[in-house]
Amino acid sequence: MQIIHPLADMTNWSREVIAKGETIALVPTMGYFHEGHMSLMRLADQLADQVVVSLFVNALQFGPSEDLSRYPRNLDRDAMMAEKSNVDILFIPTDDDMYSPDFNTRIRVDGITDTLCGKQRPGHFEGVTTVVAKLFNIIKPHYAVFGQKDFQQLSVIRKMVRDLNWDITIVAHPIVREEDGLAMSSRNAYLTGEERRKALCLFKAIQYAKTRFADGVNDASLIKAEIRDIISAISGVNIDYIAVVDKNTLSDQEMIDSQSVLALAARVGTTRLIDNCFMEKDSEAGN
Ligand code: AMP
């Protein structure tokens, strides 16, 4: 595995690979890898000849009071984990290289960014789409792999790619969970032991909702109220949103059907966690 920092070196590498007729799969990340990231890398390895993983903690997608300065980092460990997952290039651009002082362009996807995390984190998705657009142009991948864990992000990226006619196939990977069901996240590192136990209520709420739906309950308001009670019963866990939305349009749904996604965001102590699931009767709990 090769580690590349300069943007120009990354673009030159891609140009040579493409000239040889080979394909590239990109996995954009912010580092501090866990098994979820590694699963995306392995999927990328199945899709294309070459796998590029970008590692960039993108300041543009963090709000002023969010956790940019304390976002967990461990480059040596990340490099080892990427190498183990058959990654060809670990691309680690610098902040200055990505955003020159006169950087003045933003990519904004309207509509589907007005809800869920977009509503709670103004400017967040604009930061995400801007950095992903830059990565697409620098690396020129044929495939890009994103996790279903960030369900709205995946929808926003798909929309951007369609709207801007990028010839890139967006591939989704299901949510990877800890043994007890907690969705893996770099931010889980912030949790104390007690918070870690409390955080499980998100997965429990998802499982409960899926069971209710499988039993024939399809009233979204009812199920949302029930899982609000489950989560609110845990002290120190504060709900940001509980939503049932159409998986394509992200608009709120009154009646749950096979197109529905249940999406949750909550703060456990000071750590903001998200989780979601498809409300398909035969899908695995949590995915
Ligand atoms: P991050 O480094 O948190 O920005 O995540 C990089 C990519 O990994 C994104 O596409 C995430 O959706 C994905 N990802 C993070 N955690 C998980 C998980 N538990 N399961 C599946 N994908 C994940």
PDB file of C-alpha atoms and ligand atoms in Angstrom:
ATOM      1  CA  MET A   1       0.000   0.000   0.000  1.00  0.00           C
ATOM      2  CA  GLN A   2       1.168   3.484  -0.845  1.00  0.00           C
ATOM      3  CA  ILE A   3       0.350   6.620   1.146  1.00  0.00           C
ATOM      4  CA  ILE A   4      -0.122   9.739  -0.971  1.00  0.00           C
ATOM      5  CA  HIS A   5      -0.420  13.280   0.395  1.00  0.00           C
ATOM      6  CA  PRO A   6      -0.139  15.778  -2.519  1.00  0.00           C
ATOM      7  CA  LEU A   7      -3.249  16.237  -4.653  1.00  0.00           C
ATOM      8  CA  ALA A   8      -1.185  16.329  -7.837  1.00  0.00           C
ATOM      9  CA  ASP A   9       0.449  12.955  -7.045  1.00  0.00           C
ATOM     10  CA  MET A  10      -2.969  11.438  -6.441  1.00  0.00           C
ATOM     11  CA  THR A  11      -4.303  12.706  -9.762  1.00  0.00           C
ATOM     12  CA  ASN A  12      -1.191  11.505 -11.615  1.00  0.00           C
ATOM     13  CA  TRP A  13      -1.532   8.043 -10.086  1.00  0.00           C
ATOM     14  CA  SER A  14      -5.187   7.862 -11.175  1.00  0.00           C
ATOM     15  CA  ARG A  15      -4.358   9.076 -14.662  1.00  0.00           C
ATOM     16  CA  GLU A  16      -1.800   6.271 -15.079  1.00  0.00           C
ATOM     17  CA  VAL A  17      -4.147   3.613 -13.722  1.00  0.00           C
ATOM     18  CA  ILE A  18      -6.961   4.712 -16.029  1.00  0.00           C
ATOM     19  CA  ALA A  19      -4.570   4.835 -19.016  1.00  0.00           C
ATOM     20  CA  LYS A  20      -3.790   1.161 -18.339  1.00  0.00           C
ATOM     21  CA  GLY A  21      -7.508   0.421 -18.604  1.00  0.00           C
ATOM     22  CA  GLU A  22      -7.894  -0.382 -14.910  1.00  0.00           C
ATOM     23  CA  THR A  23     -10.802   0.624 -12.659  1.00  0.00           C
ATOM     24  CA  ILE A  24     -10.702   2.507  -9.361  1.00  0.00           C
ATOM     25  CA  ALA A  25     -13.010   2.223  -6.338  1.00  0.00           C
ATOM     26  CA  LEU A  26     -12.912   5.028  -3.786  1.00  0.00           C
ATOM     27  CA  VAL A  27     -13.873   4.831  -0.111  1.00  0.00           C
ATOM     28  CA  PRO A  28     -14.068   8.351   1.367  1.00  0.00           C
ATOM     29  CA  THR A  29     -13.472   8.415   5.141  1.00  0.00           C
ATOM     30  CA  MET A  30     -12.492  10.638   8.046  1.00  0.00           C
ATOM     31  CA  GLY A  31     -10.232   7.948   9.511  1.00  0.00           C
ATOM     32  CA  TYR A  32     -10.077   6.322  12.949  1.00  0.00           C
ATOM     33  CA  PHE A  33     -10.999   3.089  11.259  1.00  0.00           C
ATOM     34  CA  HIS A  34     -13.201   0.350  12.633  1.00  0.00           C
ATOM     35  CA  GLU A  35     -14.657  -2.827  11.163  1.00  0.00           C
ATOM     36  CA  GLY A  36     -17.314  -0.766   9.325  1.00  0.00           C
ATOM     37  CA  HIS A  37     -14.650   1.108   7.359  1.00  0.00           C
ATOM     38  CA  MET A  38     -12.759  -2.130   6.688  1.00  0.00           C
ATOM     39  CA  SER A  39     -15.910  -3.788   5.323  1.00  0.00           C
ATOM     40  CA  LEU A  40     -16.317  -0.897   2.874  1.00  0.00           C
ATOM     41  CA  MET A  41     -12.681  -1.320   1.820  1.00  0.00           C
ATOM     42  CA  ARG A  42     -13.169  -5.046   1.211  1.00  0.00           C
ATOM     43  CA  LEU A  43     -16.284  -4.340  -0.842  1.00  0.00           C
ATOM     44  CA  ALA A  44     -14.328  -1.778  -2.871  1.00  0.00           C
ATOM     45  CA  ASP A  45     -11.667  -4.430  -3.493  1.00  0.00           C
ATOM     46  CA  GLN A  46     -14.309  -6.693  -5.037  1.00  0.00           C
ATOM     47  CA  LEU A  47     -15.579  -3.924  -7.306  1.00  0.00           C
ATOM     48  CA  ALA A  48     -12.465  -2.564  -8.970  1.00  0.00           C
ATOM     49  CA  ASP A  49      -8.828  -3.247  -9.843  1.00  0.00           C
ATOM     50  CA  GLN A  50      -7.520  -0.530  -7.533  1.00  0.00           C
ATOM     51  CA  VAL A  51      -8.818   0.697  -4.178  1.00  0.00           C
ATOM     52  CA  VAL A  52      -8.227   4.242  -2.967  1.00  0.00           C
ATOM     53  CA  VAL A  53      -9.224   5.191   0.584  1.00  0.00           C
ATOM     54  CA  SER A  54      -9.243   8.895   1.318  1.00  0.00           C
ATOM     55  CA  LEU A  55      -8.678   9.981   4.913  1.00  0.00           C
ATOM     56  CA  PHE A  56      -9.568  13.600   5.506  1.00  0.00           C
ATOM     57  CA  VAL A  57     -11.257  15.173   8.520  1.00  0.00           C
ATOM     58  CA  ASN A  58     -13.210  17.710   6.539  1.00  0.00           C
ATOM     59  CA  ALA A  59     -13.555  20.948   8.516  1.00  0.00           C
ATOM     60  CA  LEU A  60     -16.196  22.193   6.061  1.00  0.00           C
ATOM     61  CA  GLN A  61     -18.770  19.655   7.288  1.00  0.00           C
ATOM     62  CA  PHE A  62     -18.432  20.495  11.001  1.00  0.00           C
ATOM     63  CA  GLY A  63     -20.505  23.213  12.650  1.00  0.00           C
ATOM     64  CA  PRO A  64     -18.759  25.820  14.865  1.00  0.00           C
ATOM     65  CA  SER A  65     -19.788  24.047  18.080  1.00  0.00           C
ATOM     66  CA  GLU A  66     -19.164  20.516  16.826  1.00  0.00           C
ATOM     67  CA  ASP A  67     -16.313  18.082  17.513  1.00  0.00           C
ATOM     68  CA  LEU A  68     -13.786  18.957  14.771  1.00  0.00           C
ATOM     69  CA  SER A  69     -10.888  19.667  17.148  1.00  0.00           C
ATOM     70  CA  ARG A  70     -11.381  16.479  19.171  1.00  0.00           C
ATOM     71  CA  TYR A  71     -12.319  14.148  16.303  1.00  0.00           C
ATOM     72  CA  PRO A  72     -10.350  10.933  17.020  1.00  0.00           C
ATOM     73  CA  ARG A  73      -7.230  10.323  14.955  1.00  0.00           C
ATOM     74  CA  ASN A  74      -4.642   7.535  14.737  1.00  0.00           C
ATOM     75  CA  LEU A  75      -2.840   7.540  11.422  1.00  0.00           C
ATOM     76  CA  ASP A  76      -0.448   4.666  12.143  1.00  0.00           C
ATOM     77  CA  ARG A  77      -3.245   2.344  13.183  1.00  0.00           C
ATOM     78  CA  ASP A  78      -5.383   3.456  10.226  1.00  0.00           C
ATOM     79  CA  ALA A  79      -2.540   2.731   7.783  1.00  0.00           C
ATOM     80  CA  MET A  80      -2.147  -0.774   9.206  1.00  0.00           C
ATOM     81  CA  MET A  81      -5.883  -1.468   8.994  1.00  0.00           C
ATOM     82  CA  ALA A  82      -6.104  -0.164   5.417  1.00  0.00           C
ATOM     83  CA  GLU A  83      -3.146  -2.295   4.382  1.00  0.00           C
ATOM     84  CA  LYS A  84      -4.789  -5.361   5.926  1.00  0.00           C
ATOM     85  CA  SER A  85      -7.927  -4.628   3.871  1.00  0.00           C
ATOM     86  CA  ASN A  86      -6.037  -4.730   0.554  1.00  0.00           C
ATOM     87  CA  VAL A  87      -6.160  -0.982  -0.019  1.00  0.00           C
ATOM     88  CA  ASP A  88      -3.800   0.176  -2.778  1.00  0.00           C
ATOM     89  CA  ILE A  89      -3.653   3.883  -1.978  1.00  0.00           C
ATOM     90  CA  LEU A  90      -4.322   5.685   1.293  1.00  0.00           C
ATOM     91  CA  PHE A  91      -4.835   9.290   0.217  1.00  0.00           C
ATOM     92  CA  ILE A  92      -4.304  11.775   3.072  1.00  0.00           C
ATOM     93  CA  PRO A  93      -4.522  15.316   1.714  1.00  0.00           C
ATOM     94  CA  THR A  94      -3.653  18.292   3.903  1.00  0.00           C
ATOM     95  CA  ASP A  95      -6.205  20.951   4.876  1.00  0.00           C
ATOM     96  CA  ASP A  96      -4.233  23.643   3.046  1.00  0.00           C
ATOM     97  CA  ASP A  97      -4.049  21.583  -0.130  1.00  0.00           C
ATOM     98  CA  MET A  98      -7.780  20.864  -0.113  1.00  0.00           C
ATOM     99  CA  TYR A  99      -8.911  24.371   0.823  1.00  0.00           C
ATOM    100  CA  SER A 100      -6.678  27.203  -0.289  1.00  0.00           C
ATOM    101  CA  PRO A 101      -7.303  30.523   1.518  1.00  0.00           C
ATOM    102  CA  ASP A 102      -9.317  31.786  -1.477  1.00  0.00           C
ATOM    103  CA  PHE A 103     -11.451  28.624  -1.784  1.00  0.00           C
ATOM    104  CA  ASN A 104     -14.909  29.932  -2.600  1.00  0.00           C
ATOM    105  CA  THR A 105     -16.979  27.149  -4.133  1.00  0.00           C
ATOM    106  CA  ARG A 106     -19.696  25.044  -2.534  1.00  0.00           C
ATOM    107  CA  ILE A 107     -21.779  22.180  -3.890  1.00  0.00           C
ATOM    108  CA  ARG A 108     -25.292  22.213  -2.414  1.00  0.00           C
ATOM    109  CA  VAL A 109     -28.008  19.619  -2.940  1.00  0.00           C
ATOM    110  CA  ASP A 110     -31.379  21.173  -2.132  1.00  0.00           C
ATOM    111  CA  GLY A 111     -34.503  19.440  -0.829  1.00  0.00           C
ATOM    112  CA  ILE A 112     -33.344  16.190   0.736  1.00  0.00           C
ATOM    113  CA  THR A 113     -30.818  18.091   2.860  1.00  0.00           C
ATOM    114  CA  ASP A 114     -33.598  20.105   4.563  1.00  0.00           C
ATOM    115  CA  THR A 115     -34.620  17.242   6.842  1.00  0.00           C
ATOM    116  CA  LEU A 116     -33.124  14.864   9.460  1.00  0.00           C
ATOM    117  CA  CYS A 117     -29.406  15.582  10.033  1.00  0.00           C
ATOM    118  CA  GLY A 118     -29.479  18.398   7.469  1.00  0.00           C
ATOM    119  CA  LYS A 119     -32.012  20.267   9.565  1.00  0.00           C
ATOM    120  CA  GLN A 120     -30.060  19.722  12.776  1.00  0.00           C
ATOM    121  CA  ARG A 121     -26.633  20.473  11.313  1.00  0.00           C
ATOM    122  CA  PRO A 122     -26.889  23.510   9.025  1.00  0.00           C
ATOM    123  CA  GLY A 123     -24.205  23.489   6.323  1.00  0.00           C
ATOM    124  CA  HIS A 124     -23.166  19.909   7.125  1.00  0.00           C
ATOM    125  CA  PHE A 125     -24.205  18.330   3.841  1.00  0.00           C
ATOM    126  CA  GLU A 126     -22.856  21.239   1.831  1.00  0.00           C
ATOM    127  CA  GLY A 127     -19.490  20.438   3.413  1.00  0.00           C
ATOM    128  CA  VAL A 128     -19.903  16.751   2.593  1.00  0.00           C
ATOM    129  CA  THR A 129     -20.912  17.240  -1.044  1.00  0.00           C
ATOM    130  CA  THR A 130     -18.188  19.831  -1.610  1.00  0.00           C
ATOM    131  CA  VAL A 131     -15.418  17.560  -0.313  1.00  0.00           C
ATOM    132  CA  VAL A 132     -16.784  14.464  -2.079  1.00  0.00           C
ATOM    133  CA  ALA A 133     -17.024  16.410  -5.350  1.00  0.00           C
ATOM    134  CA  LYS A 134     -13.387  17.424  -4.948  1.00  0.00           C
ATOM    135  CA  LEU A 135     -12.348  13.831  -4.188  1.00  0.00           C
ATOM    136  CA  PHE A 136     -14.233  12.597  -7.264  1.00  0.00           C
ATOM    137  CA  ASN A 137     -12.396  15.114  -9.445  1.00  0.00           C
ATOM    138  CA  ILE A 138      -8.967  14.441  -7.917  1.00  0.00           C
ATOM    139  CA  ILE A 139      -9.249  10.613  -7.922  1.00  0.00           C
ATOM    140  CA  LYS A 140     -11.659  10.016 -10.826  1.00  0.00           C
ATOM    141  CA  PRO A 141     -13.066   6.756  -9.411  1.00  0.00           C
ATOM    142  CA  HIS A 142     -15.358   4.413 -11.332  1.00  0.00           C
ATOM    143  CA  TYR A 143     -17.014   3.333  -8.059  1.00  0.00           C
ATOM    144  CA  ALA A 144     -17.451   5.041  -4.706  1.00  0.00           C
ATOM    145  CA  VAL A 145     -18.526   3.096  -1.626  1.00  0.00           C
ATOM    146  CA  PHE A 146     -20.554   4.658   1.195  1.00  0.00           C
ATOM    147  CA  GLY A 147     -22.095   3.176   4.343  1.00  0.00           C
ATOM    148  CA  GLN A 148     -25.818   2.850   4.909  1.00  0.00           C
ATOM    149  CA  LYS A 149     -25.064   4.000   8.462  1.00  0.00           C
ATOM    150  CA  ASP A 150     -25.031   7.570   7.098  1.00  0.00           C
ATOM    151  CA  PHE A 151     -28.255   6.958   5.222  1.00  0.00           C
ATOM    152  CA  GLN A 152     -29.038  10.591   4.398  1.00  0.00           C
ATOM    153  CA  GLN A 153     -25.458  11.203   3.267  1.00  0.00           C
ATOM    154  CA  LEU A 154     -25.765   8.288   0.862  1.00  0.00           C
ATOM    155  CA  SER A 155     -29.009   9.715  -0.580  1.00  0.00           C
ATOM    156  CA  VAL A 156     -27.454  13.165  -0.949  1.00  0.00           C
ATOM    157  CA  ILE A 157     -24.376  11.781  -2.734  1.00  0.00           C
ATOM    158  CA  ARG A 158     -26.525   9.697  -5.085  1.00  0.00           C
ATOM    159  CA  LYS A 159     -28.584  12.799  -5.905  1.00  0.00           C
ATOM    160  CA  MET A 160     -25.471  14.904  -6.522  1.00  0.00           C
ATOM    161  CA  VAL A 161     -24.022  12.253  -8.842  1.00  0.00           C
ATOM    162  CA  ARG A 162     -27.278  12.038 -10.800  1.00  0.00           C
ATOM    163  CA  ASP A 163     -27.789  15.796 -10.953  1.00  0.00           C
ATOM    164  CA  LEU A 164     -24.212  16.476 -12.080  1.00  0.00           C
ATOM    165  CA  ASN A 165     -24.029  13.500 -14.507  1.00  0.00           C
ATOM    166  CA  TRP A 166     -20.955  11.981 -12.890  1.00  0.00           C
ATOM    167  CA  ASP A 167     -20.081   8.646 -14.444  1.00  0.00           C
ATOM    168  CA  ILE A 168     -19.501   7.044 -11.047  1.00  0.00           C
ATOM    169  CA  THR A 169     -21.374   4.074  -9.599  1.00  0.00           C
ATOM    170  CA  ILE A 170     -22.333   4.687  -5.985  1.00  0.00           C
ATOM    171  CA  VAL A 171     -22.347   1.460  -3.983  1.00  0.00           C
ATOM    172  CA  ALA A 172     -23.929   1.171  -0.521  1.00  0.00           C
ATOM    173  CA  HIS A 173     -22.694  -1.092   2.259  1.00  0.00           C
ATOM    174  CA  PRO A 174     -25.074  -2.224   5.048  1.00  0.00           C
ATOM    175  CA  ILE A 175     -24.562  -1.004   8.605  1.00  0.00           C
ATOM    176  CA  VAL A 176     -21.824  -2.873  10.448  1.00  0.00           C
ATOM    177  CA  ARG A 177     -22.619  -3.369  14.133  1.00  0.00           C
ATOM    178  CA  GLU A 178     -20.858  -4.360  17.306  1.00  0.00           C
ATOM    179  CA  GLU A 179     -21.795  -7.786  18.655  1.00  0.00           C
ATOM    180  CA  ASP A 180     -24.518  -6.295  20.877  1.00  0.00           C
ATOM    181  CA  GLY A 181     -25.999  -4.259  18.005  1.00  0.00           C
ATOM    182  CA  LEU A 182     -24.522  -0.776  18.472  1.00  0.00           C
ATOM    183  CA  ALA A 183     -23.740   0.683  15.047  1.00  0.00           C
ATOM    184  CA  MET A 184     -19.971   1.073  14.715  1.00  0.00           C
ATOM    185  CA  SER A 185     -18.801   4.669  14.598  1.00  0.00           C
ATOM    186  CA  SER A 186     -15.524   6.497  15.138  1.00  0.00           C
ATOM    187  CA  ARG A 187     -17.478   8.661  17.588  1.00  0.00           C
ATOM    188  CA  ASN A 188     -18.189   5.629  19.820  1.00  0.00           C
ATOM    189  CA  ALA A 189     -14.643   6.254  21.106  1.00  0.00           C
ATOM    190  CA  TYR A 190     -16.009   9.288  22.970  1.00  0.00           C
ATOM    191  CA  LEU A 191     -18.396   7.177  25.056  1.00  0.00           C
ATOM    192  CA  THR A 192     -17.659   6.302  28.676  1.00  0.00           C
ATOM    193  CA  GLY A 193     -18.453   2.733  29.760  1.00  0.00           C
ATOM    194  CA  GLU A 194     -21.814   3.810  31.134  1.00  0.00           C
ATOM    195  CA  GLU A 195     -22.660   5.852  28.026  1.00  0.00           C
ATOM    196  CA  ARG A 196     -21.700   2.897  25.846  1.00  0.00           C
ATOM    197  CA  ARG A 197     -24.301   0.770  27.636  1.00  0.00           C
ATOM    198  CA  LYS A 198     -26.910   3.510  27.349  1.00  0.00           C
ATOM    199  CA  ALA A 199     -26.186   4.001  23.646  1.00  0.00           C
ATOM    200  CA  LEU A 200     -27.579   0.546  22.967  1.00  0.00           C
ATOM    201  CA  CYS A 201     -31.093   1.960  23.385  1.00  0.00           C
ATOM    202  CA  LEU A 202     -30.899   3.208  19.778  1.00  0.00           C
ATOM    203  CA  PHE A 203     -30.511  -0.319  18.439  1.00  0.00           C
ATOM    204  CA  LYS A 204     -33.122  -1.606  20.892  1.00  0.00           C
ATOM    205  CA  ALA A 205     -35.565   1.028  19.611  1.00  0.00           C
ATOM    206  CA  ILE A 206     -34.899  -0.032  16.021  1.00  0.00           C
ATOM    207  CA  GLN A 207     -35.437  -3.678  16.838  1.00  0.00           C
ATOM    208  CA  TYR A 208     -38.643  -2.842  18.671  1.00  0.00           C
ATOM    209  CA  ALA A 209     -39.964  -0.835  15.707  1.00  0.00           C
ATOM    210  CA  LYS A 210     -39.189  -3.657  13.303  1.00  0.00           C
ATOM    211  CA  THR A 211     -40.980  -6.163  15.516  1.00  0.00           C
ATOM    212  CA  ARG A 212     -44.051  -3.918  15.745  1.00  0.00           C
ATOM    213  CA  PHE A 213     -44.106  -3.479  11.966  1.00  0.00           C
ATOM    214  CA  ALA A 214     -43.692  -7.227  11.433  1.00  0.00           C
ATOM    215  CA  ASP A 215     -46.681  -7.684  13.778  1.00  0.00           C
ATOM    216  CA  GLY A 216     -48.786  -5.523  11.468  1.00  0.00           C
ATOM    217  CA  VAL A 217     -48.531  -2.058  13.058  1.00  0.00           C
ATOM    218  CA  ASN A 218     -47.882   0.504  10.338  1.00  0.00           C
ATOM    219  CA  ASP A 219     -48.876   3.766  12.025  1.00  0.00           C
ATOM    220  CA  ALA A 220     -45.650   5.786  11.964  1.00  0.00           C
ATOM    221  CA  SER A 221     -46.770   8.233  14.686  1.00  0.00           C
ATOM    222  CA  LEU A 222     -47.599   5.395  17.051  1.00  0.00           C
ATOM    223  CA  ILE A 223     -44.304   3.576  16.566  1.00  0.00           C
ATOM    224  CA  LYS A 224     -42.339   6.830  16.801  1.00  0.00           C
ATOM    225  CA  ALA A 225     -44.090   7.685  20.084  1.00  0.00           C
ATOM    226  CA  GLU A 226     -43.359   4.217  21.462  1.00  0.00           C
ATOM    227  CA  ILE A 227     -39.683   4.327  20.645  1.00  0.00           C
ATOM    228  CA  ARG A 228     -39.479   7.902  21.932  1.00  0.00           C
ATOM    229  CA  ASP A 229     -40.632   6.451  25.270  1.00  0.00           C
ATOM    230  CA  ILE A 230     -38.024   3.672  25.111  1.00  0.00           C
ATOM    231  CA  ILE A 231     -35.187   6.115  24.470  1.00  0.00           C
ATOM    232  CA  SER A 232     -36.441   8.850  26.827  1.00  0.00           C
ATOM    233  CA  ALA A 233     -36.483   6.338  29.666  1.00  0.00           C
ATOM    234  CA  ILE A 234     -32.674   6.279  29.571  1.00  0.00           C
ATOM    235  CA  SER A 235     -31.243   9.212  31.508  1.00  0.00           C
ATOM    236  CA  GLY A 236     -28.515  11.136  29.714  1.00  0.00           C
ATOM    237  CA  VAL A 237     -29.813  10.199  26.264  1.00  0.00           C
ATOM    238  CA  ASN A 238     -31.439  13.096  24.403  1.00  0.00           C
ATOM    239  CA  ILE A 239     -33.293  12.561  21.155  1.00  0.00           C
ATOM    240  CA  ASP A 240     -32.440  14.840  18.215  1.00  0.00           C
ATOM    241  CA  TYR A 241     -34.987  13.222  15.915  1.00  0.00           C
ATOM    242  CA  ILE A 242     -36.978  10.072  15.312  1.00  0.00           C
ATOM    243  CA  ALA A 243     -38.321   9.928  11.772  1.00  0.00           C
ATOM    244  CA  VAL A 244     -40.001   7.557   9.380  1.00  0.00           C
ATOM    245  CA  VAL A 245     -39.199   8.641   5.847  1.00  0.00           C
ATOM    246  CA  ASP A 246     -39.499   7.384   2.294  1.00  0.00           C
ATOM    247  CA  LYS A 247     -36.127   5.845   1.404  1.00  0.00           C
ATOM    248  CA  ASN A 248     -35.957   7.694  -1.916  1.00  0.00           C
ATOM    249  CA  THR A 249     -37.450  11.130  -1.262  1.00  0.00           C
ATOM    250  CA  LEU A 250     -36.703  11.309   2.488  1.00  0.00           C
ATOM    251  CA  SER A 251     -40.139  12.838   3.002  1.00  0.00           C
ATOM    252  CA  ASP A 252     -42.023  11.982   6.199  1.00  0.00           C
ATOM    253  CA  GLN A 253     -44.392   9.031   6.029  1.00  0.00           C
ATOM    254  CA  GLU A 254     -47.617   8.575   7.966  1.00  0.00           C
ATOM    255  CA  MET A 255     -47.932   4.901   7.131  1.00  0.00           C
ATOM    256  CA  ILE A 256     -44.931   2.590   7.250  1.00  0.00           C
ATOM    257  CA  ASP A 257     -44.411   0.431   4.162  1.00  0.00           C
ATOM    258  CA  SER A 258     -41.579  -1.429   2.458  1.00  0.00           C
ATOM    259  CA  GLN A 259     -40.177   1.908   1.206  1.00  0.00           C
ATOM    260  CA  SER A 260     -39.785   3.289   4.734  1.00  0.00           C
ATOM    261  CA  VAL A 261     -36.627   4.004   6.650  1.00  0.00           C
ATOM    262  CA  LEU A 262     -36.660   4.610  10.379  1.00  0.00           C
ATOM    263  CA  ALA A 263     -33.922   7.122  11.190  1.00  0.00           C
ATOM    264  CA  LEU A 264     -32.758   8.165  14.653  1.00  0.00           C
ATOM    265  CA  ALA A 265     -30.314  10.686  16.048  1.00  0.00           C
ATOM    266  CA  ALA A 266     -29.623  11.132  19.740  1.00  0.00           C
ATOM    267  CA  ARG A 267     -27.008  12.601  22.005  1.00  0.00           C
ATOM    268  CA  VAL A 268     -25.564  10.215  24.557  1.00  0.00           C
ATOM    269  CA  GLY A 269     -23.867  12.581  26.961  1.00  0.00           C
ATOM    270  CA  THR A 270     -22.201  14.971  24.528  1.00  0.00           C
ATOM    271  CA  THR A 271     -21.781  12.391  21.750  1.00  0.00           C
ATOM    272  CA  ARG A 272     -24.206  12.577  18.846  1.00  0.00           C
ATOM    273  CA  LEU A 273     -25.029   9.137  17.437  1.00  0.00           C
ATOM    274  CA  ILE A 274     -27.192   8.151  14.467  1.00  0.00           C
ATOM    275  CA  ASP A 275     -28.753   4.874  13.419  1.00  0.00           C
ATOM    276  CA  ASN A 276     -31.383   3.701  10.955  1.00  0.00           C
ATOM    277  CA  CYS A 277     -33.042   0.682   9.438  1.00  0.00           C
ATOM    278  CA  PHE A 278     -35.141  -0.268   6.454  1.00  0.00           C
ATOM    279  CA  MET A 279     -38.623  -1.267   7.564  1.00  0.00           C
ATOM    280  CA  GLU A 280     -38.735  -4.313   5.321  1.00  0.00           C
ATOM    281  CA  LYS A 281     -40.426  -7.238   6.975  1.00  0.00           C
ATOM    282  CA  ASP A 282     -37.765  -9.730   5.932  1.00  0.00           C
ATOM    283  CA  SER A 283     -34.662  -7.534   6.364  1.00  0.00           C
ATOM    284  CA  GLU A 284     -32.172  -8.226   9.119  1.00  0.00           C
ATOM    285  CA  ALA A 285     -32.699  -6.219  12.303  1.00  0.00           C
ATOM    286  CA  GLY A 286     -30.877  -2.962  12.022  1.00  0.00           C
ATOM    287  CA  ASN A 287     -30.237  -3.067   8.297  1.00  0.00           C
TER     288      ASN A 287
HETATM  289  P1  AMP B   1     -16.601   8.292   8.398  1.00  0.00           P
HETATM  290  O1  AMP B   1     -15.141   8.022   8.508  1.00  0.00           O
HETATM  291  O2  AMP B   1     -17.337   8.178   9.694  1.00  0.00           O
HETATM  292  O3  AMP B   1     -16.899   9.566   7.645  1.00  0.00           O
HETATM  293  O4  AMP B   1     -17.213   7.134   7.514  1.00  0.00           O
HETATM  294  C1  AMP B   1     -16.661   6.807   6.270  1.00  0.00           C
HETATM  295  C2  AMP B   1     -17.609   5.874   5.553  1.00  0.00           C
HETATM  296  O5  AMP B   1     -17.793   4.703   6.342  1.00  0.00           O
HETATM  297  C3  AMP B   1     -19.005   6.478   5.328  1.00  0.00           C
HETATM  298  O6  AMP B   1     -19.479   6.082   4.052  1.00  0.00           O
HETATM  299  C4  AMP B   1     -19.819   5.855   6.431  1.00  0.00           C
HETATM  300  O7  AMP B   1     -21.188   5.738   6.121  1.00  0.00           O
HETATM  301  C5  AMP B   1     -19.172   4.488   6.526  1.00  0.00           C
HETATM  302  N1  AMP B   1     -19.424   3.897   7.838  1.00  0.00           N
HETATM  303  C6  AMP B   1     -19.113   4.415   9.052  1.00  0.00           C
HETATM  304  N2  AMP B   1     -19.550   3.592  10.033  1.00  0.00           N
HETATM  305  C7  AMP B   1     -20.171   2.551   9.421  1.00  0.00           C
HETATM  306  C8  AMP B   1     -20.836   1.379   9.873  1.00  0.00           C
HETATM  307  N3  AMP B   1     -20.976   1.105  11.169  1.00  0.00           N
HETATM  308  N4  AMP B   1     -21.344   0.547   8.957  1.00  0.00           N
HETATM  309  C9  AMP B   1     -21.234   0.805   7.635  1.00  0.00           C
HETATM  310  N5  AMP B   1     -20.617   1.887   7.137  1.00  0.00           N
HETATM  311  C10 AMP B   1     -20.089   2.752   8.016  1.00  0.00           C
END
